[in-house]
Every structure is written in structure tokens, then in C-alpha cells.
């Protein structure tokens, strides 16, 4: 009888893990270890992404997992924090919250905007700072989700993270109703260091039911991998035994083999008829730029697809501080000279050049040159 677990036995084992007795905790110590390992790997990937964004050495390590009640959150987080809400829409069904201190967010936002991080803290965060931290967290959570997808062997997709200031004593129930309904929340706290500027914590709040979903997915993937590896080893072992049985013992004498095995006379091989191949020179497509390009035969299938046409007058680059100094009457100098052709883009790709004209009371563009497809590449 095989010692391997069938898929039904694996499912039964997982169901037994989920059906805890009334006296057992909602999250066991083993579950905490699994959550800590998931967070450690995910945040390690996120730290690498944040390091690239900030051009600073970033470490996010040492997860500490604990269980909180909803009523304990105001005591655990007595001052306003910045929360980043992450909603999973594919692969997993749930939500979690990243919590950062307001001062840490101000430093990260300043680094995102090209500053040194040496700043004077303010009473309230600006919309620009919230946008900066939201973009940083968007990149971090995207990397963490990719890592999580590899760990769980699932296709995982999330909604764009949402950043906001939260006061757990006042507006928490309104901002995060998912955690309110969960009552019990798993807190995973990580130590976060950014250069010599930040030595703080970044915390993750996960509803208990979503935490169990993560643990079950991790254990199921681990059991499946173990069963697959064991099956492979057993198959190789059985194949090796069959090979040994088929091969004669090296210690068997020649006379014994001769007595036990019939004589064998090889049959002469029949000559195979020689195949005849038709060989002809290969015909390559002409790369002459002057040759007229033909449309594909099925071009009619996409003739009604709408495309966005944009006329670009020119471009330039400015620092964030220069953009903040813009006011009515400010002049932005572009890199193009007066009278130069403008670029005509279709869905963001340059396909032609032209000159600006006026048609009645509207602007228009007269095409003066079509960009060759090879030059576009």
C-alpha cells in the first residue's frame, strides 16, 4: 500500500487544521510562524524595490506576529498614522493594511521628491506627500504580491493601494470597516531602517480570516510540493529496481549465462531506401524602404477600433520644486525650436510629423512626413 497522501486526504488534513476546538486560539503558534515567514519573504522583496526608489539602503526584517482585538487598536496606535489599504481581487480574497508613522512618511516622501530626508516635521501631511507615499507603497506592494504569488503558486492581483491618514480612536471604523467586522486582527510588525534617516517599524494588520487563508494556501502548496517530490523519488526508486532486475549479475559466470540464455544470431539490417528532398533557394522579404507595404488580408477586422491621436509640441524636464513654483503667467521653455515640425502620436507611438495650421477657429495639423516603421523601432 502506498504511503503517499491522496488529494482527498490532503484536503481532509487542511479541513482538520481549520476546525479548531473552542478552547484553541484563533491563530496558533505554528500559524504565526507561517505568517512571519510569508511576511519576511514578501517584505524582503518590497525593501529592495523601496531601496531603488529612494536611492538609500533599506532593510525590513524581524517580523513579530501578535493578535489584537478591534477595541485594542486605539491603545496600540495612540497617535494618527498613515495607512495603506491593499485589497486583493484575484487569487486571494481579503484586505490588509500597512501602517507607517507620520514622521517616516514625511522622510520617505522627501526622498521620493529628490530631497535629502533632512526635514522639519509638520503637523499635517500634504496631498503631495500622500501621493508620494502612495506611489512608493504601490511599487512595494506590487513586488510583495509577485513574491507572494511565487510562494503560494497562485496568480495574485490587487487593486491600486490607497493611502490615507487614520486615527484609530476616531475614524478607523469608517476607513477600514473590513477590520471592524473581523474583530480579531493579526499584527505583523517589522523593523524598518532607511539609511541613517529611519530606524522604525512598518506594521501589517490582517483580519484573522484572511490570515488563515494565507496560512492554508501556504501549507497546501507545501504539502503538494512534498507529495510531488516524494512521488518523483519513489518513481525513480522503482525504475532503478526494474533496471537492476533486467540486468544480469556481474558475478554470473559466462558458462551460466550461456546455459540459461538461448543463442542469438543478429539479423542483417535491411538497407532503407534513400529519401529524395526537393531543395530550392529561400525567398526573403524585401527590406527596401521604398517598396509599398501591403495591408494584411484581415485588416477589416480592426478597422472600427478607435485610436487616440496626440500632437506633441515639445517636452522638457523640471524638478518638483520648480513645478511647485509655477503660477499664472509662468513660461515653460521646450526643447524644440520655433518652426520645427510637431510629433503626431497614435496611442503614444510617433507615426508622423506635421505643422500646426488653423482651420476656421480650431487648431489642426498638416502631415508633412510619415515616419517609416523601421525608424519607429
C-alpha atoms as one frame of an Amber mdcrd trajectory, in Angstrom:
protein
   0.000   0.000   0.000   1.395   3.437  -0.925   2.465   5.797   1.869   1.644
   8.845  -0.289  -1.252  11.143   0.565  -4.034  11.470  -1.953  -5.605  14.834
  -2.775  -8.695  13.922  -0.711  -6.505  13.136   2.306  -4.666  16.456   1.891
  -7.986  18.348   1.779  -9.213  16.461   4.871  -5.997  17.346   6.693  -6.419
  21.013   5.852 -10.055  20.953   6.984  -8.934  19.434  10.279  -6.473  22.295
  10.742  -9.221  24.837  10.184 -11.690  23.212  12.610 -10.042  24.319  15.844
 -11.663  23.489  19.133 -13.446  26.287  21.021 -10.648  26.454  23.578  -7.875
  26.699  20.964  -6.640  30.158  19.843  -7.782  31.622  16.541  -4.185  31.696
  15.333  -1.822  29.030  16.641   1.905  29.428  17.195   2.506  27.415  14.034
   0.243  29.782  12.094   2.211  32.737  13.483   5.442  31.173  12.252   3.958
  30.707   8.782   2.663  34.298   8.687   6.042  35.572   9.857   7.794  33.643
   7.106   5.343  34.924   4.464   5.845  38.493   5.673   9.611  38.123   5.879
   9.946  36.998   2.250   7.362  39.470   0.888   8.790  42.457   2.745  12.318
  41.496   1.754  11.317  41.904  -1.895   9.467  45.140  -1.090  12.544  46.532
   0.672  14.624  46.021  -2.478  12.054  47.962  -4.511  11.930  50.810  -1.979
  15.733  50.957  -1.917  15.788  51.551  -5.675  13.110  54.256  -5.429  14.820
  56.169  -2.608  18.431  55.510  -3.591  19.029  54.504   0.032  19.877  51.239
   1.761  16.576  49.782   3.043  16.160  46.818   5.394  12.785  45.396   6.502
  13.340  42.413   8.789  12.481  40.651  12.063   8.689  40.103  11.873   6.878
  39.872  15.210   3.341  38.388  14.989   0.656  39.104  17.603  -3.151  39.081
  17.897  -5.169  42.215  18.693  -8.829  42.917  19.323 -10.543  45.763  17.492
 -11.015  47.624  20.776  -7.268  47.427  21.482  -6.234  49.322  18.344  -6.618
  52.866  19.810  -4.267  51.918  22.671  -1.836  50.202  20.305  -1.804  53.191
  17.931  -2.494  56.264  20.091  -1.462  58.894  17.522  -2.545  59.318  13.891
  -0.712  57.036  11.486  -0.578  56.715   7.715  -2.365  53.615   6.418  -2.044
  51.960   3.024  -5.017  49.760   2.221  -4.361  46.757  -0.036  -7.343  44.874
  -1.483  -6.793  41.520  -3.211  -9.060  40.905  -6.198  -7.673  37.676  -7.700
  -6.070  34.589  -6.215  -6.850  35.693  -2.650  -9.987  37.275  -1.205  -9.251
  39.777   1.525  -7.657  43.029   2.615  -4.701  44.051   4.719  -3.355  47.342
   5.997   0.190  48.702   6.084   0.761  51.175   8.920   3.607  53.731   8.999
   4.442  56.547  11.368   3.702  60.032  10.061   7.331  61.163  10.500   8.598
  58.183   8.491   6.177  59.046   5.693   7.445  62.652   5.558  11.046  61.476
   5.198  10.153  58.901   2.515   8.107  61.491   0.600  11.008  63.974   0.700
  13.390  61.318  -0.638  10.878  60.422  -3.369  10.865  64.075  -4.486  14.649
  64.308  -4.686  15.334  65.696  -1.207  17.891  64.606   1.378  15.406  63.433
   4.013  16.703  66.035   6.491  13.449  67.895   7.065  11.420  69.697   9.701
   8.289  67.754  10.536   4.888  69.383  10.028   1.566  68.997  11.807  -0.306
  67.627   8.796   0.644  65.778   5.665   0.073  67.474   2.312  -1.640  65.877
  -0.678   1.735  65.809  -2.415   3.285  63.795   0.436   0.367  61.352   0.455
   0.678  60.920  -3.307   4.405  60.248  -2.971   3.967  57.591  -0.259   1.084
  56.033  -2.193   3.319  55.653  -5.254   6.129  54.181  -3.133   3.753  51.699
  -1.495   2.232  50.847  -4.878   5.657  49.743  -6.103   6.442  47.924  -2.835
   3.136  46.052  -2.638   3.396  45.097  -6.306   6.777  43.467  -5.652   5.492
  41.784  -2.486   2.464  40.403  -4.368   4.718  38.934  -7.056   6.786  37.245
  -4.342   3.616  36.005  -2.619   2.348  34.612  -5.909   5.527  32.546  -6.267
   5.309  31.285  -2.678   1.680  30.181  -2.920   1.819  29.106  -6.561  -1.219
  31.311  -7.274  -1.956  34.092  -9.714  -2.459  37.098  -7.419  -3.757  40.526
  -8.422  -4.527  43.583  -6.272  -6.301  46.897  -6.616  -4.111  50.041  -6.567
  -3.216  50.709  -2.889  -4.970  53.622  -1.194  -3.056  55.850   1.267  -4.753
  57.940   3.979  -4.217  59.292   7.487  -6.012  57.232  10.114  -6.811  57.911
  13.759  -7.848  54.625  15.387  -9.699  56.487  18.139 -11.907  58.434  15.711
 -12.214  57.427  12.028 -10.942  53.823  11.965 -14.381  52.235  11.687 -15.221
  54.437   8.712 -11.886  53.975   6.913 -11.387  50.232   7.442 -14.767  48.514
   8.013 -13.213  45.169   6.961 -11.078  45.124  10.133 -14.036  46.176  12.271
 -16.056  43.179  11.063 -13.123  40.844  11.742 -12.928  41.851  15.452  -9.666
  39.892  15.838  -6.710  41.239  13.862  -3.249  39.812  13.241  -0.486  42.383
  13.640   2.850  41.694  11.942   5.454  44.293  12.949   8.712  44.646  11.007
  11.793  46.661  11.827  12.465  49.150   9.001  15.721  51.031   8.516  16.362
  53.503   5.687  19.965  54.649   5.558  20.777  56.755   8.613  17.413  58.532
   8.414  14.856  55.997   9.708  15.039  53.234  12.295  11.383  52.494  12.945
   8.606  49.981  12.314   6.284  49.207   9.436   3.265  47.202  10.559   0.795
  44.976   8.757  -2.758  44.483  10.018  -4.564  41.409   8.668  -8.082  40.166
   9.544  -7.889  36.722  11.171  -9.954  35.022   8.443  -7.654  36.399   5.740
  -4.602  35.379   7.784  -5.964  31.808   7.952  -6.496  31.898   4.195  -2.822
  32.778   3.719  -1.681  30.028   6.097  -3.895  27.395   4.409  -2.642  28.373
   0.953   0.972  28.197   2.143   0.514  24.793   3.811  -1.419  23.351   0.879
   1.296  24.429  -1.536   3.975  22.993   0.783   2.106  19.656   1.089   1.565
  19.490  -2.652   5.254  20.127  -3.297   6.221  17.484  -0.729   3.891  14.874
  -2.246   5.149  15.640  -5.731   8.789  15.320  -4.626   8.069  12.034  -2.801
   6.258  10.652  -5.851   9.227  11.538  -8.039  11.682   9.851  -5.655   9.544
   6.669  -5.444   9.168   6.535  -9.215  12.906   6.846  -9.656  13.466   4.159
  -6.994  11.048   1.726  -8.668  12.584   2.411 -12.077  16.017   1.666 -10.622
  14.803  -1.667  -9.194  13.336  -2.695 -12.545  16.598  -1.816 -14.268  18.535
  -3.930 -11.783  16.183  -6.884 -12.351  16.599  -6.598 -16.101  20.403  -6.528
 -15.984  22.309  -9.861 -15.394  24.527 -10.003 -12.329  28.142  -9.065 -12.984
  29.169 -12.068 -10.885  27.327 -14.605 -13.104  29.817 -16.765 -14.982  29.951
 -16.927 -18.732  29.022 -20.623 -18.692  25.949 -19.904 -16.566  24.783 -17.178
 -18.950  25.384 -19.480 -21.886  23.388 -22.291 -20.263  20.461 -20.138 -19.252
  20.184 -17.933 -22.324  19.447 -19.138 -25.902  21.973 -18.401 -28.582  21.371
 -15.243 -30.584  22.297 -14.565 -34.177  21.918 -10.934 -35.261  19.688 -10.371
 -38.292  21.318  -8.333 -41.043  19.902  -4.827 -41.309  17.897  -4.039 -44.375
  19.018  -1.009 -46.283  16.495   1.818 -46.065  15.562   3.454 -49.357  17.260
   6.825 -49.681  14.854   9.728 -49.442  14.922  12.427 -52.095  14.476  16.036
 -50.961  13.481  18.991 -53.097  15.913  21.840 -52.361  15.210  25.380 -53.520
  16.651  28.823 -52.644  14.940  30.608 -49.741  12.939  33.710 -50.564  13.465
  36.578 -48.058  11.166  39.543 -47.612  12.462  42.686 -49.258  13.674  45.402
 -46.880  13.566  48.159 -49.466  12.107  51.212 -47.709  10.657  52.481 -50.962
   8.641  49.314 -51.548   4.969  49.853 -50.885   3.721  47.963 -47.821   0.554
  45.930 -48.287  -2.124  45.666 -45.638  -2.925  42.233 -44.214  -5.887  40.464
 -45.767  -7.845  40.513 -42.469  -7.330  44.237 -41.809 -11.130  44.672 -41.947
 -11.414  43.012 -38.534  -9.871  46.021 -36.771 -10.940  48.949 -38.943 -13.508
  50.084 -36.347 -11.070  50.059 -33.402 -10.754  53.636 -32.019  -7.220  55.046
 -31.608  -6.128  58.142 -29.703  -4.193  60.723 -31.745  -1.988  63.197 -29.875
   0.024  66.111 -31.238   3.104  66.834 -29.152   4.555  70.338 -29.399   7.616
  69.538 -27.291   8.922  68.271 -23.982  11.055  69.410 -21.071  12.042  68.234
 -17.592  11.590  70.121 -14.336  12.325  69.366 -10.697   9.455  69.056  -8.247
  10.463  72.308  -6.550  10.356  74.113  -9.922   6.879  72.740 -10.649   5.654
  73.897  -7.239   6.808  77.413  -8.146   4.564  77.550 -11.243   1.973  80.318
 -11.224  -0.245  82.135 -13.690   1.996  83.702 -16.331   4.900  81.268 -15.875
   6.669  80.333 -19.133   7.837  76.794 -19.816  10.607  76.548 -22.406  10.503
  73.438 -24.599  13.449  71.706 -26.257  12.143  72.282 -29.796  12.970  75.337
 -31.875  10.290  77.618 -33.280   9.066  76.351 -36.643  10.174  72.741 -36.086
   7.674  70.020 -37.066   5.473  68.675 -34.280   5.183  64.962 -33.495   1.946
  63.115 -34.256   1.402  60.133 -31.953  -1.121  57.297 -32.205  -1.652  55.544
 -28.872   1.642  57.006 -27.642   3.727  55.949 -30.680   5.180  58.563 -33.099
   3.881  57.803 -36.591   4.250  61.144 -38.410   5.410  64.755 -38.268   3.489
  67.844 -39.258   2.969  71.574 -38.998   0.313  73.390 -36.985  -2.407  75.145
 -39.002  -5.624  76.978 -38.143  -8.904  75.710 -39.620 -11.634  78.290 -39.032
 -11.338  78.717 -35.246  -9.721  75.349 -34.469  -6.154  74.169 -34.490  -5.151
  71.471 -36.941  -2.029  69.667 -38.109  -0.914  69.187 -41.702   1.080  65.956
 -42.081   4.431  66.648 -43.719   6.224  63.331 -43.175   5.224  59.758 -42.332
   7.723  58.012 -40.092   8.893  54.731 -41.592   8.053  51.684 -39.401  11.719
  50.639 -39.220  12.688  54.108 -37.987   9.933  53.968 -35.342  11.567  50.850
 -33.871
